Amino acid sequence: MSYTEAQITDQITNLIRNIWSTVDWGTAALSTAITEGITKGLREIAREGRANVGLATVTTSAGTKDFSISGVSNMLHGYDEESFEAVEFRVDKDPPRFRSFEVRGSRLAMDISFMPDASEDVRLYVRQPHVLSGTTTNTLDPVLEPLFVDLVASHIAVDKEGFFINAINVGGSGAYERVRDWGERKLAVTLRTLRALRKPPIAEQWPRVV
């Protein structure tokens, strides 16, 4: 079962407080740092590891193999081939008819040997940032969840430790440096693990015929 947003936030909070035991983290500052970190982390974990794949449907125009993707929202890499896991046309066939394609600006062109009819559906498998919201939405799978906690906490350790140089109340003047060093090590390990989860690029040419 996936964790809720509150449960993930609690895990990040506990990890940060354990590492930052020598620093007085105010509740408001901690909440702000975690909120910012989660927003950035949902995109980064999709880009560095496994993306959240959503579906979008666009329609063709008669006599042209390309169509606008300007109405497709939340593309992880913007107007780029990497934003798409697959392009299916014609849809609902067995086996599915995936197509090779190219993105040209805000248009996607299918590599097919025939001209579509008007208003035919094209199904796009869109790589998107992950979503973590409330008690009902969490697109992080059980493998990604602990990595996400480590990712957010380590970024905060690296990015925010400098703000607390004068806030050390236990552990001496080197405490903030130990926090930064922990963050850098944890971030490096987490990113290596995430990148190992990526799907390898497949140089596959899909059928061009109907």
PDB file of C-alpha atoms in Angstrom:
ATOM      1  CA  MET A   1       0.000   0.000   0.000  1.00  0.00           C
ATOM      2  CA  SER A   2       1.311   3.449  -0.921  1.00  0.00           C
ATOM      3  CA  TYR A   3       2.006   6.046   1.727  1.00  0.00           C
ATOM      4  CA  THR A   4      -0.063   9.215   1.933  1.00  0.00           C
ATOM      5  CA  GLU A   5       1.389  12.683   1.478  1.00  0.00           C
ATOM      6  CA  ALA A   6       1.331  13.210   5.256  1.00  0.00           C
ATOM      7  CA  GLN A   7       3.147   9.922   5.894  1.00  0.00           C
ATOM      8  CA  ILE A   8       5.856  10.732   3.347  1.00  0.00           C
ATOM      9  CA  THR A   9       6.222  14.200   4.882  1.00  0.00           C
ATOM     10  CA  ASP A  10       6.585  12.658   8.350  1.00  0.00           C
ATOM     11  CA  GLN A  11       9.334  10.335   7.098  1.00  0.00           C
ATOM     12  CA  ILE A  12      11.240  13.246   5.582  1.00  0.00           C
ATOM     13  CA  THR A  13      10.750  15.282   8.758  1.00  0.00           C
ATOM     14  CA  ASN A  14      12.047  12.485  10.992  1.00  0.00           C
ATOM     15  CA  LEU A  15      15.089  11.905   8.804  1.00  0.00           C
ATOM     16  CA  ILE A  16      15.935  15.607   8.755  1.00  0.00           C
ATOM     17  CA  ARG A  17      15.499  15.972  12.516  1.00  0.00           C
ATOM     18  CA  ASN A  18      17.732  12.950  13.135  1.00  0.00           C
ATOM     19  CA  ILE A  19      20.488  14.367  10.944  1.00  0.00           C
ATOM     20  CA  TRP A  20      19.975  17.926  12.166  1.00  0.00           C
ATOM     21  CA  SER A  21      19.993  17.022  15.841  1.00  0.00           C
ATOM     22  CA  THR A  22      22.501  19.819  16.469  1.00  0.00           C
ATOM     23  CA  VAL A  23      20.431  22.533  14.788  1.00  0.00           C
ATOM     24  CA  ASP A  24      17.296  24.271  15.966  1.00  0.00           C
ATOM     25  CA  TRP A  25      14.874  23.750  13.068  1.00  0.00           C
ATOM     26  CA  GLY A  26      11.803  25.942  13.498  1.00  0.00           C
ATOM     27  CA  THR A  27       8.509  24.347  12.527  1.00  0.00           C
ATOM     28  CA  ALA A  28       7.710  26.958   9.875  1.00  0.00           C
ATOM     29  CA  ALA A  29      11.179  26.784   8.284  1.00  0.00           C
ATOM     30  CA  LEU A  30      11.094  22.993   8.209  1.00  0.00           C
ATOM     31  CA  SER A  31       7.610  22.912   6.686  1.00  0.00           C
ATOM     32  CA  THR A  32       8.598  25.372   3.968  1.00  0.00           C
ATOM     33  CA  ALA A  33      11.789  23.480   3.122  1.00  0.00           C
ATOM     34  CA  ILE A  34       9.954  20.164   2.869  1.00  0.00           C
ATOM     35  CA  THR A  35       7.119  21.592   0.761  1.00  0.00           C
ATOM     36  CA  GLU A  36       9.615  23.078  -1.682  1.00  0.00           C
ATOM     37  CA  GLY A  37      11.659  19.882  -1.655  1.00  0.00           C
ATOM     38  CA  ILE A  38       8.673  17.649  -2.398  1.00  0.00           C
ATOM     39  CA  THR A  39       7.594  19.803  -5.353  1.00  0.00           C
ATOM     40  CA  LYS A  40      11.071  19.668  -6.901  1.00  0.00           C
ATOM     41  CA  GLY A  41      11.613  16.032  -5.933  1.00  0.00           C
ATOM     42  CA  LEU A  42       8.505  14.745  -7.722  1.00  0.00           C
ATOM     43  CA  ARG A  43       9.887  16.014 -11.010  1.00  0.00           C
ATOM     44  CA  GLU A  44      13.481  14.978 -10.316  1.00  0.00           C
ATOM     45  CA  ILE A  45      12.665  11.400  -9.327  1.00  0.00           C
ATOM     46  CA  ALA A  46      10.697  11.013 -12.567  1.00  0.00           C
ATOM     47  CA  ARG A  47      13.542  12.468 -14.616  1.00  0.00           C
ATOM     48  CA  GLU A  48      16.351  10.555 -12.908  1.00  0.00           C
ATOM     49  CA  GLY A  49      14.556   7.269 -12.229  1.00  0.00           C
ATOM     50  CA  ARG A  50      11.157   6.079 -13.399  1.00  0.00           C
ATOM     51  CA  ALA A  51       8.617   8.540 -14.739  1.00  0.00           C
ATOM     52  CA  ASN A  52       4.910   8.636 -14.023  1.00  0.00           C
ATOM     53  CA  VAL A  53       3.310   7.660 -17.344  1.00  0.00           C
ATOM     54  CA  GLY A  54      -0.053   9.192 -18.171  1.00  0.00           C
ATOM     55  CA  LEU A  55      -2.288   8.872 -21.209  1.00  0.00           C
ATOM     56  CA  ALA A  56      -3.376  11.606 -23.584  1.00  0.00           C
ATOM     57  CA  THR A  57      -5.512  11.306 -26.700  1.00  0.00           C
ATOM     58  CA  VAL A  58      -5.194  13.595 -29.698  1.00  0.00           C
ATOM     59  CA  THR A  59      -6.924  13.392 -33.078  1.00  0.00           C
ATOM     60  CA  THR A  60      -5.550  13.407 -36.597  1.00  0.00           C
ATOM     61  CA  SER A  61      -6.315  15.638 -39.534  1.00  0.00           C
ATOM     62  CA  ALA A  62      -6.932  14.110 -42.934  1.00  0.00           C
ATOM     63  CA  GLY A  63      -3.902  13.868 -45.182  1.00  0.00           C
ATOM     64  CA  THR A  64      -1.180  14.641 -42.622  1.00  0.00           C
ATOM     65  CA  LYS A  65       0.931  12.430 -40.399  1.00  0.00           C
ATOM     66  CA  ASP A  66       1.622  15.076 -37.769  1.00  0.00           C
ATOM     67  CA  PHE A  67      -0.485  16.855 -35.170  1.00  0.00           C
ATOM     68  CA  SER A  68      -0.192  19.453 -32.443  1.00  0.00           C
ATOM     69  CA  ILE A  69       0.853  18.400 -28.938  1.00  0.00           C
ATOM     70  CA  SER A  70       0.415  21.902 -27.505  1.00  0.00           C
ATOM     71  CA  GLY A  71      -2.661  20.712 -25.606  1.00  0.00           C
ATOM     72  CA  VAL A  72      -0.817  17.833 -23.914  1.00  0.00           C
ATOM     73  CA  SER A  73      -0.131  18.880 -20.332  1.00  0.00           C
ATOM     74  CA  ASN A  74       2.626  18.182 -17.829  1.00  0.00           C
ATOM     75  CA  MET A  75       5.205  16.701 -20.216  1.00  0.00           C
ATOM     76  CA  LEU A  76       8.330  15.861 -18.224  1.00  0.00           C
ATOM     77  CA  HIS A  77      10.783  17.033 -20.894  1.00  0.00           C
ATOM     78  CA  GLY A  78       8.619  19.540 -22.753  1.00  0.00           C
ATOM     79  CA  TYR A  79       8.513  19.383 -26.545  1.00  0.00           C
ATOM     80  CA  ASP A  80      10.940  16.493 -26.900  1.00  0.00           C
ATOM     81  CA  GLU A  81      10.761  12.824 -27.897  1.00  0.00           C
ATOM     82  CA  GLU A  82      11.853  11.920 -24.361  1.00  0.00           C
ATOM     83  CA  SER A  83       8.507  13.168 -23.033  1.00  0.00           C
ATOM     84  CA  PHE A  84       6.765  10.214 -24.695  1.00  0.00           C
ATOM     85  CA  GLU A  85       7.017   6.572 -23.704  1.00  0.00           C
ATOM     86  CA  ALA A  86       5.093   5.434 -26.799  1.00  0.00           C
ATOM     87  CA  VAL A  87       2.716   6.569 -29.537  1.00  0.00           C
ATOM     88  CA  GLU A  88      -0.158   4.231 -30.457  1.00  0.00           C
ATOM     89  CA  PHE A  89      -2.055   4.519 -33.748  1.00  0.00           C
ATOM     90  CA  ARG A  90      -4.516   3.075 -34.695  1.00  0.00           C
ATOM     91  CA  VAL A  91      -5.724   2.463 -31.162  1.00  0.00           C
ATOM     92  CA  ASP A  92      -7.256  -0.572 -29.461  1.00  0.00           C
ATOM     93  CA  LYS A  93      -5.737  -3.101 -31.826  1.00  0.00           C
ATOM     94  CA  ASP A  94      -4.350  -6.478 -30.768  1.00  0.00           C
ATOM     95  CA  PRO A  95      -1.382  -6.364 -30.651  1.00  0.00           C
ATOM     96  CA  PRO A  96      -1.090  -2.591 -30.044  1.00  0.00           C
ATOM     97  CA  ARG A  97       0.145  -0.600 -33.023  1.00  0.00           C
ATOM     98  CA  PHE A  98       2.971   1.527 -31.677  1.00  0.00           C
ATOM     99  CA  ARG A  99       4.671   3.924 -34.088  1.00  0.00           C
ATOM    100  CA  SER A 100       8.070   5.502 -34.432  1.00  0.00           C
ATOM    101  CA  PHE A 101       7.802   9.289 -34.210  1.00  0.00           C
ATOM    102  CA  GLU A 102       9.618  12.598 -34.138  1.00  0.00           C
ATOM    103  CA  VAL A 103       8.804  15.790 -32.254  1.00  0.00           C
ATOM    104  CA  ARG A 104       9.206  18.976 -34.280  1.00  0.00           C
ATOM    105  CA  GLY A 105       8.560  21.999 -32.129  1.00  0.00           C
ATOM    106  CA  SER A 106       5.036  21.657 -30.757  1.00  0.00           C
ATOM    107  CA  ARG A 107       4.056  19.002 -33.298  1.00  0.00           C
ATOM    108  CA  LEU A 108       4.552  15.237 -33.299  1.00  0.00           C
ATOM    109  CA  ALA A 109       5.034  13.420 -36.602  1.00  0.00           C
ATOM    110  CA  MET A 110       4.371   9.683 -36.883  1.00  0.00           C
ATOM    111  CA  ASP A 111       6.598   7.562 -39.111  1.00  0.00           C
ATOM    112  CA  ILE A 112       3.862   5.768 -41.041  1.00  0.00           C
ATOM    113  CA  SER A 113       3.471   4.858 -44.723  1.00  0.00           C
ATOM    114  CA  PHE A 114      -0.154   5.968 -45.085  1.00  0.00           C
ATOM    115  CA  MET A 115      -2.233   9.076 -44.492  1.00  0.00           C
ATOM    116  CA  PRO A 116      -4.639   9.111 -41.545  1.00  0.00           C
ATOM    117  CA  ASP A 117      -8.288   9.969 -41.937  1.00  0.00           C
ATOM    118  CA  ALA A 118      -9.761  12.970 -40.150  1.00  0.00           C
ATOM    119  CA  SER A 119     -10.474  12.724 -36.396  1.00  0.00           C
ATOM    120  CA  GLU A 120      -8.790   9.385 -35.770  1.00  0.00           C
ATOM    121  CA  ASP A 121      -7.561   8.914 -32.214  1.00  0.00           C
ATOM    122  CA  VAL A 122      -3.857   8.754 -31.406  1.00  0.00           C
ATOM    123  CA  ARG A 123      -2.948   7.553 -27.904  1.00  0.00           C
ATOM    124  CA  LEU A 124       0.123   9.144 -26.331  1.00  0.00           C
ATOM    125  CA  TYR A 125       1.911   7.578 -23.377  1.00  0.00           C
ATOM    126  CA  VAL A 126       3.264  10.721 -21.711  1.00  0.00           C
ATOM    127  CA  ARG A 127       6.160  10.798 -19.238  1.00  0.00           C
ATOM    128  CA  GLN A 128       5.132  13.115 -16.400  1.00  0.00           C
ATOM    129  CA  PRO A 129       6.326  14.147 -12.919  1.00  0.00           C
ATOM    130  CA  HIS A 130       5.076  11.982 -10.090  1.00  0.00           C
ATOM    131  CA  VAL A 131       2.105  13.120  -8.022  1.00  0.00           C
ATOM    132  CA  LEU A 132       1.768  13.044  -4.231  1.00  0.00           C
ATOM    133  CA  SER A 133      -1.412  14.613  -2.922  1.00  0.00           C
ATOM    134  CA  GLY A 134      -3.469  14.067   0.212  1.00  0.00           C
ATOM    135  CA  THR A 135      -4.638  10.569   1.088  1.00  0.00           C
ATOM    136  CA  THR A 136      -5.675   9.390  -2.360  1.00  0.00           C
ATOM    137  CA  THR A 137      -2.932  10.138  -4.900  1.00  0.00           C
ATOM    138  CA  ASN A 138       0.582   8.716  -4.856  1.00  0.00           C
ATOM    139  CA  THR A 139       2.169   7.611  -8.128  1.00  0.00           C
ATOM    140  CA  LEU A 140       5.436   6.592  -6.433  1.00  0.00           C
ATOM    141  CA  ASP A 141       5.739   2.821  -6.302  1.00  0.00           C
ATOM    142  CA  PRO A 142       7.137   1.051  -3.175  1.00  0.00           C
ATOM    143  CA  VAL A 143      10.642   1.021  -4.680  1.00  0.00           C
ATOM    144  CA  LEU A 144      10.613   4.774  -5.325  1.00  0.00           C
ATOM    145  CA  GLU A 145       9.069   5.896  -2.009  1.00  0.00           C
ATOM    146  CA  PRO A 146      12.145   5.429   0.236  1.00  0.00           C
ATOM    147  CA  LEU A 147      14.369   6.866  -2.480  1.00  0.00           C
ATOM    148  CA  PHE A 148      12.094   9.903  -2.675  1.00  0.00           C
ATOM    149  CA  VAL A 149      12.411  10.461   1.083  1.00  0.00           C
ATOM    150  CA  ASP A 150      16.212  10.269   0.815  1.00  0.00           C
ATOM    151  CA  LEU A 151      16.231  12.525  -2.255  1.00  0.00           C
ATOM    152  CA  VAL A 152      14.258  15.329  -0.622  1.00  0.00           C
ATOM    153  CA  ALA A 153      16.081  15.140   2.719  1.00  0.00           C
ATOM    154  CA  SER A 154      19.540  15.086   1.127  1.00  0.00           C
ATOM    155  CA  HIS A 155      18.742  18.064  -1.111  1.00  0.00           C
ATOM    156  CA  ILE A 156      17.600  20.017   1.937  1.00  0.00           C
ATOM    157  CA  ALA A 157      20.804  19.077   3.754  1.00  0.00           C
ATOM    158  CA  VAL A 158      22.929  20.327   0.849  1.00  0.00           C
ATOM    159  CA  ASP A 159      20.869  23.402  -0.012  1.00  0.00           C
ATOM    160  CA  LYS A 160      19.879  24.676   3.440  1.00  0.00           C
ATOM    161  CA  GLU A 161      22.718  23.853   5.787  1.00  0.00           C
ATOM    162  CA  GLY A 162      24.384  27.220   5.221  1.00  0.00           C
ATOM    163  CA  PHE A 163      21.406  29.035   6.724  1.00  0.00           C
ATOM    164  CA  PHE A 164      22.077  27.382  10.069  1.00  0.00           C
ATOM    165  CA  ILE A 165      25.772  28.050  10.589  1.00  0.00           C
ATOM    166  CA  ASN A 166      24.953  30.309  13.543  1.00  0.00           C
ATOM    167  CA  ALA A 167      22.116  28.121  14.830  1.00  0.00           C
ATOM    168  CA  ILE A 168      24.290  25.298  16.175  1.00  0.00           C
ATOM    169  CA  ASN A 169      23.496  24.708  19.811  1.00  0.00           C
ATOM    170  CA  VAL A 170      25.062  21.273  20.249  1.00  0.00           C
ATOM    171  CA  GLY A 171      27.982  19.598  18.527  1.00  0.00           C
ATOM    172  CA  GLY A 172      30.380  22.444  17.875  1.00  0.00           C
ATOM    173  CA  SER A 173      31.189  24.627  14.909  1.00  0.00           C
ATOM    174  CA  GLY A 174      31.693  21.691  12.518  1.00  0.00           C
ATOM    175  CA  ALA A 175      28.165  20.349  12.912  1.00  0.00           C
ATOM    176  CA  TYR A 176      26.735  22.130   9.874  1.00  0.00           C
ATOM    177  CA  GLU A 177      29.590  20.786   7.725  1.00  0.00           C
ATOM    178  CA  ARG A 178      28.756  17.256   8.824  1.00  0.00           C
ATOM    179  CA  VAL A 179      25.144  17.863   7.786  1.00  0.00           C
ATOM    180  CA  ARG A 180      26.275  19.083   4.365  1.00  0.00           C
ATOM    181  CA  ASP A 181      28.653  16.148   3.928  1.00  0.00           C
ATOM    182  CA  TRP A 182      25.907  13.695   4.867  1.00  0.00           C
ATOM    183  CA  GLY A 183      23.601  15.325   2.318  1.00  0.00           C
ATOM    184  CA  GLU A 184      26.154  15.162  -0.484  1.00  0.00           C
ATOM    185  CA  ARG A 185      26.921  11.484   0.169  1.00  0.00           C
ATOM    186  CA  LYS A 186      23.257  10.510   0.491  1.00  0.00           C
ATOM    187  CA  LEU A 187      22.320  12.470  -2.637  1.00  0.00           C
ATOM    188  CA  ALA A 188      25.042  10.790  -4.699  1.00  0.00           C
ATOM    189  CA  VAL A 189      23.971   7.300  -3.596  1.00  0.00           C
ATOM    190  CA  THR A 190      20.290   8.061  -4.162  1.00  0.00           C
ATOM    191  CA  LEU A 191      20.847   9.418  -7.674  1.00  0.00           C
ATOM    192  CA  ARG A 192      22.977   6.405  -8.630  1.00  0.00           C
ATOM    193  CA  THR A 193      20.232   4.066  -7.425  1.00  0.00           C
ATOM    194  CA  LEU A 194      17.547   5.999  -9.289  1.00  0.00           C
ATOM    195  CA  ARG A 195      19.497   6.009 -12.548  1.00  0.00           C
ATOM    196  CA  ALA A 196      19.921   2.244 -12.303  1.00  0.00           C
ATOM    197  CA  LEU A 197      16.106   1.973 -12.358  1.00  0.00           C
ATOM    198  CA  ARG A 198      15.749   3.755 -15.702  1.00  0.00           C
ATOM    199  CA  LYS A 199      14.472   1.784 -18.626  1.00  0.00           C
ATOM    200  CA  PRO A 200      17.299   1.339 -21.123  1.00  0.00           C
ATOM    201  CA  PRO A 201      16.757   3.136 -24.430  1.00  0.00           C
ATOM    202  CA  ILE A 202      15.376   0.771 -27.039  1.00  0.00           C
ATOM    203  CA  ALA A 203      16.308   1.462 -30.652  1.00  0.00           C
ATOM    204  CA  GLU A 204      13.205  -0.178 -32.050  1.00  0.00           C
ATOM    205  CA  GLN A 205      11.521   0.684 -35.304  1.00  0.00           C
ATOM    206  CA  TRP A 206       7.775   0.154 -35.149  1.00  0.00           C
ATOM    207  CA  PRO A 207       5.685  -0.839 -38.189  1.00  0.00           C
ATOM    208  CA  ARG A 208       4.995   1.915 -40.715  1.00  0.00           C
ATOM    209  CA  VAL A 209       2.021   0.182 -42.319  1.00  0.00           C
ATOM    210  CA  VAL A 210      -1.661   0.280 -41.324  1.00  0.00           C
TER     211      VAL A 210
END
